[in-house]
mmCIF file of C-alpha atoms in Angstrom:
data_model
loop_
_atom_site.group_PDB
_atom_site.id
_atom_site.type_symbol
_atom_site.label_atom_id
_atom_site.label_comp_id
_atom_site.label_asym_id
_atom_site.label_seq_id
_atom_site.Cartn_x
_atom_site.Cartn_y
_atom_site.Cartn_z
ATOM 1 C CA UNK A 1 111.284 73.862 187.453
ATOM 2 C CA UNK A 2 108.621 70.899 187.179
ATOM 3 C CA UNK A 3 109.569 71.044 182.437
ATOM 4 C CA UNK A 4 113.182 71.212 183.902
ATOM 5 C CA UNK A 5 114.421 68.295 182.545
ATOM 6 C CA UNK A 6 111.526 67.545 179.417
ATOM 7 C CA UNK A 7 112.648 71.570 179.026
ATOM 8 C CA UNK A 8 116.204 70.500 178.535
ATOM 9 C CA UNK A 9 115.717 67.464 176.752
ATOM 10 C CA UNK A 10 113.917 69.459 173.953
ATOM 11 C CA UNK A 11 116.706 71.834 173.162
ATOM 12 C CA UNK A 12 119.307 70.137 174.342
ATOM 13 C CA UNK A 13 119.723 67.291 173.059
ATOM 14 C CA UNK A 14 119.850 65.119 169.346
ATOM 15 C CA UNK A 15 116.567 64.443 167.791
ATOM 16 C CA UNK A 16 115.685 62.101 164.778
ATOM 17 C CA UNK A 17 112.471 62.526 164.969
ATOM 18 C CA UNK A 18 110.390 64.338 162.932
ATOM 19 C CA UNK A 19 110.166 68.346 162.797
ATOM 20 C CA UNK A 20 106.557 68.528 163.208
ATOM 21 C CA UNK A 21 106.545 66.522 166.223
ATOM 22 C CA UNK A 22 109.346 68.797 167.451
ATOM 23 C CA UNK A 23 108.063 71.425 167.126
ATOM 24 C CA UNK A 24 104.193 69.960 168.516
ATOM 25 C CA UNK A 25 106.539 68.282 171.105
ATOM 26 C CA UNK A 26 107.361 72.145 172.234
ATOM 27 C CA UNK A 27 104.830 73.562 171.586
ATOM 28 C CA UNK A 28 103.005 71.298 174.124
ATOM 29 C CA UNK A 29 105.806 72.391 176.680
ATOM 30 C CA UNK A 30 105.505 75.609 175.887
ATOM 31 C CA UNK A 31 101.661 75.960 176.511
ATOM 32 C CA UNK A 32 102.257 73.952 179.883
ATOM 33 C CA UNK A 33 105.174 77.075 180.641
ATOM 34 C CA UNK A 34 102.961 79.270 179.893
ATOM 35 C CA UNK A 35 99.842 77.993 182.409
ATOM 36 C CA UNK A 36 102.831 77.619 185.132
ATOM 37 C CA UNK A 37 103.359 81.143 184.683
ATOM 38 C CA UNK A 38 100.397 82.989 183.623
ATOM 39 C CA UNK A 39 102.081 84.472 180.640
ATOM 40 C CA UNK A 40 100.064 83.953 177.114
ATOM 41 C CA UNK A 41 101.212 82.053 174.035
ATOM 42 C CA UNK A 42 103.910 84.021 171.566
ATOM 43 C CA UNK A 43 101.371 85.619 169.214
ATOM 44 C CA UNK A 44 103.245 84.438 166.350
ATOM 45 C CA UNK A 45 103.096 80.768 167.072
ATOM 46 C CA UNK A 46 98.982 81.183 167.084
ATOM 47 C CA UNK A 47 97.784 77.605 168.113
ATOM 48 C CA UNK A 48 100.598 76.524 168.690
ATOM 49 C CA UNK A 49 99.630 74.807 171.953
ATOM 50 C CA UNK A 50 96.257 72.796 170.478
ATOM 51 C CA UNK A 51 97.891 71.568 167.467
ATOM 52 C CA UNK A 52 100.972 69.689 169.736
ATOM 53 C CA UNK A 53 97.518 68.469 171.288
ATOM 54 C CA UNK A 54 96.004 67.136 167.857
ATOM 55 C CA UNK A 55 99.209 65.411 166.929
ATOM 56 C CA UNK A 56 99.299 63.870 170.438
ATOM 57 C CA UNK A 57 96.256 62.500 170.639
ATOM 58 C CA UNK A 58 97.311 61.070 167.072
ATOM 59 C CA UNK A 59 99.900 59.027 168.319
ATOM 60 C CA UNK A 60 98.319 57.768 171.230
ATOM 61 C CA UNK A 61 99.579 59.789 173.741
ATOM 62 C CA UNK A 62 97.307 59.952 177.188
ATOM 63 C CA UNK A 63 96.820 55.934 176.388
ATOM 64 C CA UNK A 64 98.828 52.526 178.160
ATOM 65 C CA UNK A 65 101.434 51.397 175.353
ATOM 66 C CA UNK A 66 101.029 47.913 174.399
ATOM 67 C CA UNK A 67 103.004 46.101 175.458
ATOM 68 C CA UNK A 68 104.536 43.025 173.043
ATOM 69 C CA UNK A 69 102.549 39.741 171.974
ATOM 70 C CA UNK A 70 103.267 36.195 171.166
ATOM 71 C CA UNK A 71 100.881 34.735 168.573
ATOM 72 C CA UNK A 72 101.376 31.018 166.892
ATOM 73 C CA UNK A 73 105.287 31.897 167.420
ATOM 74 C CA UNK A 74 105.490 35.130 166.229
ATOM 75 C CA UNK A 75 106.306 38.243 168.928
ATOM 76 C CA UNK A 76 104.428 41.515 168.070
ATOM 77 C CA UNK A 77 106.987 43.782 169.094
ATOM 78 C CA UNK A 78 105.406 47.858 169.789
ATOM 79 C CA UNK A 79 107.278 50.807 168.975
ATOM 80 C CA UNK A 80 104.822 53.419 169.439
ATOM 81 C CA UNK A 81 104.527 57.578 169.723
ATOM 82 C CA UNK A 82 107.697 59.943 170.079
ATOM 83 C CA UNK A 83 110.940 57.738 171.686
ATOM 84 C CA UNK A 84 113.180 57.897 174.610
ATOM 85 C CA UNK A 85 115.206 56.678 176.852
ATOM 86 C CA UNK A 86 114.825 55.970 180.730
ATOM 87 C CA UNK A 87 111.526 57.416 180.956
ATOM 88 C CA UNK A 88 110.150 57.662 184.075
ATOM 89 C CA UNK A 89 106.115 56.192 184.257
ATOM 90 C CA UNK A 90 104.330 59.210 183.991
ATOM 91 C CA UNK A 91 105.835 60.230 180.665
ATOM 92 C CA UNK A 92 105.130 56.414 179.685
ATOM 93 C CA UNK A 93 101.067 57.675 180.588
ATOM 94 C CA UNK A 94 101.847 59.907 178.491
ATOM 95 C CA UNK A 95 102.624 57.336 174.608
ATOM 96 C CA UNK A 96 106.615 57.435 175.136
ATOM 97 C CA UNK A 97 108.071 54.319 174.781
ATOM 98 C CA UNK A 98 111.108 53.480 175.958
ATOM 99 C CA UNK A 99 114.171 52.580 174.397
ATOM 100 C CA UNK A 100 115.093 50.250 177.433
ATOM 101 C CA UNK A 101 111.287 48.178 177.182
ATOM 102 C CA UNK A 102 112.038 47.282 173.602
ATOM 103 C CA UNK A 103 115.212 46.198 174.222
ATOM 104 C CA UNK A 104 113.660 43.637 176.931
ATOM 105 C CA UNK A 105 111.688 42.767 174.403
ATOM 106 C CA UNK A 106 114.305 42.129 171.430
ATOM 107 C CA UNK A 107 116.355 40.173 174.481
ATOM 108 C CA UNK A 108 113.463 37.964 174.990
ATOM 109 C CA UNK A 109 112.010 37.382 171.552
ATOM 110 C CA UNK A 110 116.241 36.318 171.229
ATOM 111 C CA UNK A 111 116.446 33.809 173.460
ATOM 112 C CA UNK A 112 112.944 31.877 173.831
ATOM 113 C CA UNK A 113 113.253 29.034 171.429
ATOM 114 C CA UNK A 114 109.591 29.503 170.954
ATOM 115 C CA UNK A 115 109.382 32.330 168.846
ATOM 116 C CA UNK A 116 110.755 31.936 165.767
ATOM 117 C CA UNK A 117 109.830 34.713 163.533
ATOM 118 C CA UNK A 118 109.118 38.858 164.629
ATOM 119 C CA UNK A 119 107.172 41.457 163.518
ATOM 120 C CA UNK A 120 108.028 45.226 164.737
ATOM 121 C CA UNK A 121 104.605 47.141 164.947
ATOM 122 C CA UNK A 122 105.627 50.762 164.234
ATOM 123 C CA UNK A 123 103.620 53.923 164.020
ATOM 124 C CA UNK A 124 106.319 56.320 165.306
ATOM 125 C CA UNK A 125 107.785 60.050 163.631
ATOM 126 C CA UNK A 126 111.034 58.978 165.809
ATOM 127 C CA UNK A 127 113.092 60.297 168.735
ATOM 128 C CA UNK A 128 115.977 61.134 171.196
ATOM 129 C CA UNK A 129 118.973 60.434 169.512
ATOM 130 C CA UNK A 130 120.568 58.812 173.241
ATOM 131 C CA UNK A 131 119.056 54.888 172.763
ATOM 132 C CA UNK A 132 117.648 54.917 169.943
ATOM 133 C CA UNK A 133 121.880 53.166 168.383
ATOM 134 C CA UNK A 134 121.537 50.374 171.093
ATOM 135 C CA UNK A 135 118.341 49.206 170.695
ATOM 136 C CA UNK A 136 118.751 49.058 166.507
ATOM 137 C CA UNK A 137 122.057 47.683 167.350
ATOM 138 C CA UNK A 138 120.143 44.413 169.414
ATOM 139 C CA UNK A 139 116.869 44.071 166.537
ATOM 140 C CA UNK A 140 120.136 43.635 163.946
ATOM 141 C CA UNK A 141 121.280 40.906 166.444
ATOM 142 C CA UNK A 142 117.541 39.341 166.607
ATOM 143 C CA UNK A 143 117.884 39.857 162.870
ATOM 144 C CA UNK A 144 120.956 37.553 162.863
ATOM 145 C CA UNK A 145 118.849 34.979 165.016
ATOM 146 C CA UNK A 146 115.374 35.179 163.954
ATOM 147 C CA UNK A 147 113.258 36.396 160.744
ATOM 148 C CA UNK A 148 112.521 40.224 162.031
ATOM 149 C CA UNK A 149 110.392 42.347 160.092
ATOM 150 C CA UNK A 150 109.495 45.729 160.531
ATOM 151 C CA UNK A 151 105.273 46.761 160.140
ATOM 152 C CA UNK A 152 103.621 50.046 159.584
ATOM 153 C CA UNK A 153 100.083 50.667 159.204
ATOM 154 C CA UNK A 154 101.271 54.954 159.855
ATOM 155 C CA UNK A 155 104.741 55.839 159.887
ATOM 156 C CA UNK A 156 108.272 54.383 160.661
ATOM 157 C CA UNK A 157 110.678 58.035 160.689
ATOM 158 C CA UNK A 158 114.135 59.113 162.244
ATOM 159 C CA UNK A 159 115.150 56.936 165.097
ATOM 160 C CA UNK A 160 112.138 54.619 164.605
ATOM 161 C CA UNK A 161 113.852 53.919 160.855
ATOM 162 C CA UNK A 162 117.274 53.625 162.457
ATOM 163 C CA UNK A 163 115.471 50.777 163.857
ATOM 164 C CA UNK A 164 113.566 49.355 161.556
ATOM 165 C CA UNK A 165 116.735 49.443 158.897
ATOM 166 C CA UNK A 166 118.373 45.429 159.413
ATOM 167 C CA UNK A 167 115.346 44.190 159.607
ATOM 168 C CA UNK A 168 114.933 41.276 156.756
ATOM 169 C CA UNK A 169 112.065 43.540 155.216
ATOM 170 C CA UNK A 170 109.796 46.234 155.448
ATOM 171 C CA UNK A 171 105.857 47.205 154.860
ATOM 172 C CA UNK A 172 103.675 49.754 154.772
ATOM 173 C CA UNK A 173 100.018 50.121 153.736
ATOM 174 C CA UNK A 174 99.591 52.183 151.140
ATOM 175 C CA UNK A 175 98.739 55.383 153.524
ATOM 176 C CA UNK A 176 101.759 54.681 155.697
ATOM 177 C CA UNK A 177 104.777 57.379 155.620
ATOM 178 C CA UNK A 178 108.622 56.394 155.778
ATOM 179 C CA UNK A 179 111.837 58.289 156.136
ATOM 180 C CA UNK A 180 112.575 61.947 157.726
ATOM 181 C CA UNK A 181 116.699 60.312 157.948
ATOM 182 C CA UNK A 182 118.791 62.831 159.636
ATOM 183 C CA UNK A 183 119.557 64.410 162.374
ATOM 184 C CA UNK A 184 118.354 67.697 164.349
ATOM 185 C CA UNK A 185 119.462 69.743 168.291
ATOM 186 C CA UNK A 186 117.501 72.988 168.365
ATOM 187 C CA UNK A 187 119.128 75.439 171.848
ATOM 188 C CA UNK A 188 117.072 78.684 173.399
ATOM 189 C CA UNK A 189 118.587 81.813 173.184
ATOM 190 C CA UNK A 190 116.596 83.699 176.109
ATOM 191 C CA UNK A 191 118.463 86.723 177.138
ATOM 192 C CA UNK A 192 115.497 88.621 175.182
ATOM 193 C CA UNK A 193 113.396 87.421 178.007
ATOM 194 C CA UNK A 194 115.446 87.436 180.904
ATOM 195 C CA UNK A 195 116.139 91.461 179.441
ATOM 196 C CA UNK A 196 111.773 91.044 179.454
ATOM 197 C CA UNK A 197 111.680 91.205 183.237
ATOM 198 C CA UNK A 198 115.183 92.975 183.834
ATOM 199 C CA UNK A 199 117.446 91.030 183.998
ATOM 200 C CA UNK A 200 121.666 90.206 182.632
ATOM 201 C CA UNK A 201 122.244 87.293 182.990
ATOM 202 C CA UNK A 202 126.696 86.312 183.364
ATOM 203 C CA UNK A 203 128.257 83.317 182.488
ATOM 204 C CA UNK A 204 131.497 82.502 184.522
ATOM 205 C CA UNK A 205 133.141 79.387 182.136
ATOM 206 C CA UNK A 206 136.485 78.062 182.041
ATOM 207 C CA UNK A 207 136.302 77.724 178.380
ATOM 208 C CA UNK A 208 134.891 78.469 175.347
ATOM 209 C CA UNK A 209 132.495 75.044 174.720
ATOM 210 C CA UNK A 210 131.101 74.946 178.376
ATOM 211 C CA UNK A 211 127.707 75.610 179.382
ATOM 212 C CA UNK A 212 126.374 76.182 175.696
ATOM 213 C CA UNK A 213 123.025 77.885 174.980
ATOM 214 C CA UNK A 214 123.592 78.019 178.963
ATOM 215 C CA UNK A 215 120.114 80.141 179.860
ATOM 216 C CA UNK A 216 120.639 84.182 179.019
ATOM 217 C CA UNK A 217 123.557 83.636 176.849
ATOM 218 C CA UNK A 218 123.997 84.204 172.969
ATOM 219 C CA UNK A 219 125.463 80.842 170.797
ATOM 220 C CA UNK A 220 129.105 82.636 169.369
ATOM 221 C CA UNK A 221 130.321 81.322 165.645
ATOM 222 C CA UNK A 222 132.544 79.287 167.163
ATOM 223 C CA UNK A 223 129.848 77.136 169.562
ATOM 224 C CA UNK A 224 127.260 77.136 166.113
ATOM 225 C CA UNK A 225 130.131 75.284 164.264
ATOM 226 C CA UNK A 226 130.880 72.259 166.910
ATOM 227 C CA UNK A 227 126.692 72.240 167.468
ATOM 228 C CA UNK A 228 126.648 71.357 163.684
ATOM 229 C CA UNK A 229 129.869 68.995 164.046
ATOM 230 C CA UNK A 230 127.601 67.182 166.108
ATOM 231 C CA UNK A 231 124.795 67.135 164.235
ATOM 232 C CA UNK A 232 126.265 66.035 161.299
ATOM 233 C CA UNK A 233 128.261 63.216 162.978
ATOM 234 C CA UNK A 234 124.817 62.361 163.547
ATOM 235 C CA UNK A 235 123.098 62.422 160.600
ATOM 236 C CA UNK A 236 126.607 60.440 158.767
ATOM 237 C CA UNK A 237 125.716 57.208 161.249
ATOM 238 C CA UNK A 238 122.474 57.859 161.009
ATOM 239 C CA UNK A 239 122.994 57.579 157.001
ATOM 240 C CA UNK A 240 126.022 55.104 156.939
ATOM 241 C CA UNK A 241 123.063 52.543 158.732
ATOM 242 C CA UNK A 242 120.481 52.836 156.555
ATOM 243 C CA UNK A 243 123.397 52.072 153.632
ATOM 244 C CA UNK A 244 124.546 49.232 155.453
ATOM 245 C CA UNK A 245 121.332 47.559 155.998
ATOM 246 C CA UNK A 246 119.763 48.826 152.410
ATOM 247 C CA UNK A 247 122.180 48.663 150.463
ATOM 248 C CA UNK A 248 120.979 52.256 149.161
ATOM 249 C CA UNK A 249 123.632 54.995 148.244
ATOM 250 C CA UNK A 250 122.722 58.551 149.692
ATOM 251 C CA UNK A 251 121.016 60.706 147.789
ATOM 252 C CA UNK A 252 116.651 61.911 147.866
ATOM 253 C CA UNK A 253 115.792 58.945 150.380
ATOM 254 C CA UNK A 254 118.431 60.709 152.947
ATOM 255 C CA UNK A 255 117.869 64.079 152.575
ATOM 256 C CA UNK A 256 115.735 64.646 155.832
ATOM 257 C CA UNK A 257 112.161 64.073 153.882
ATOM 258 C CA UNK A 258 108.920 62.030 154.333
ATOM 259 C CA UNK A 259 107.442 59.503 151.316
ATOM 260 C CA UNK A 260 104.925 58.294 150.794
ATOM 261 C CA UNK A 261 105.268 53.977 151.339
ATOM 262 C CA UNK A 262 104.701 54.699 147.631
ATOM 263 C CA UNK A 263 107.514 56.399 147.442
ATOM 264 C CA UNK A 264 109.274 54.583 149.937
ATOM 265 C CA UNK A 265 109.862 51.867 147.862
ATOM 266 C CA UNK A 266 111.079 52.956 144.678
ATOM 267 C CA UNK A 267 113.909 55.726 147.015
ATOM 268 C CA UNK A 268 114.555 52.012 148.383
ATOM 269 C CA UNK A 269 113.381 52.543 151.958
ATOM 270 C CA UNK A 270 110.364 49.716 152.241
ATOM 271 C CA UNK A 271 109.815 46.171 150.368
ATOM 272 C CA UNK A 272 105.660 45.278 150.209
ATOM 273 C CA UNK A 273 102.881 47.141 150.642
ATOM 274 C CA UNK A 274 100.605 45.354 152.460
ATOM 275 C CA UNK A 275 97.037 45.532 152.997
ATOM 276 C CA UNK A 276 96.863 44.744 156.754
ATOM 277 C CA UNK A 277 98.345 43.473 159.444
ATOM 278 C CA UNK A 278 97.139 39.839 158.578
ATOM 279 C CA UNK A 279 98.411 40.511 154.710
ATOM 280 C CA UNK A 280 102.164 40.886 156.861
ATOM 281 C CA UNK A 281 101.810 37.594 159.078
ATOM 282 C CA UNK A 282 100.099 34.894 156.078
ATOM 283 C CA UNK A 283 103.653 36.673 154.157
ATOM 284 C CA UNK A 284 105.689 35.721 157.562
ATOM 285 C CA UNK A 285 103.944 32.373 157.637
#
């Protein structure tokens, strides 16, 4: 199926992303599936497809992702849109950023003696857990060698914040939003849909934990507990990472909510308000 990989990623993998963006992603995929099968969007979620498209437009979907630039010895590394690992050129053309591209930029800055500092130019709601840890480790490695700051005039949330946490400073314009620390996972129970088409799915598995969330099946209590453990594991790692690099305790700052730039500074999630990227550059010099 054309959208099988995207559907699998959305509903069977752990995410560090704002729930609004995850919902928008699901809405757009749902609309495409509806077009493919001649079905209508679920009446219980009117406008979901349009909402998804509007949110995508806000994050530059359909626009070419910018490449790293180096000016006066400072590298500007874009961290934009939804973040994912090992994505296709088609996905990149839709505005998704590949963790591997960010890692390559970080490695280049680390090895180039002509580059004296770096700015992570972030405007992202987060992305998949897969690829995030390794990219954040690469940020921390670069921070140990050169000055690195994170700047946003839009959003630093979830996986994007995980990557920003090791930076020497996290700076934002007054209208920016920061936070959404946590982890989520969704599985689709499509048993009713199969029944509507007159099918009953029988799944044979070696163990109860095999084929969790397989199409046509419902989750057992044991499976639900296991999946919650996976989400909690991701969230705990995220919170420990932030506590280590930012020196703040768990609490309001790490319960999944998103904060204004001013409030993020109060909570210890950000450091400074700046008027623009020009102000950020002047602070580096």
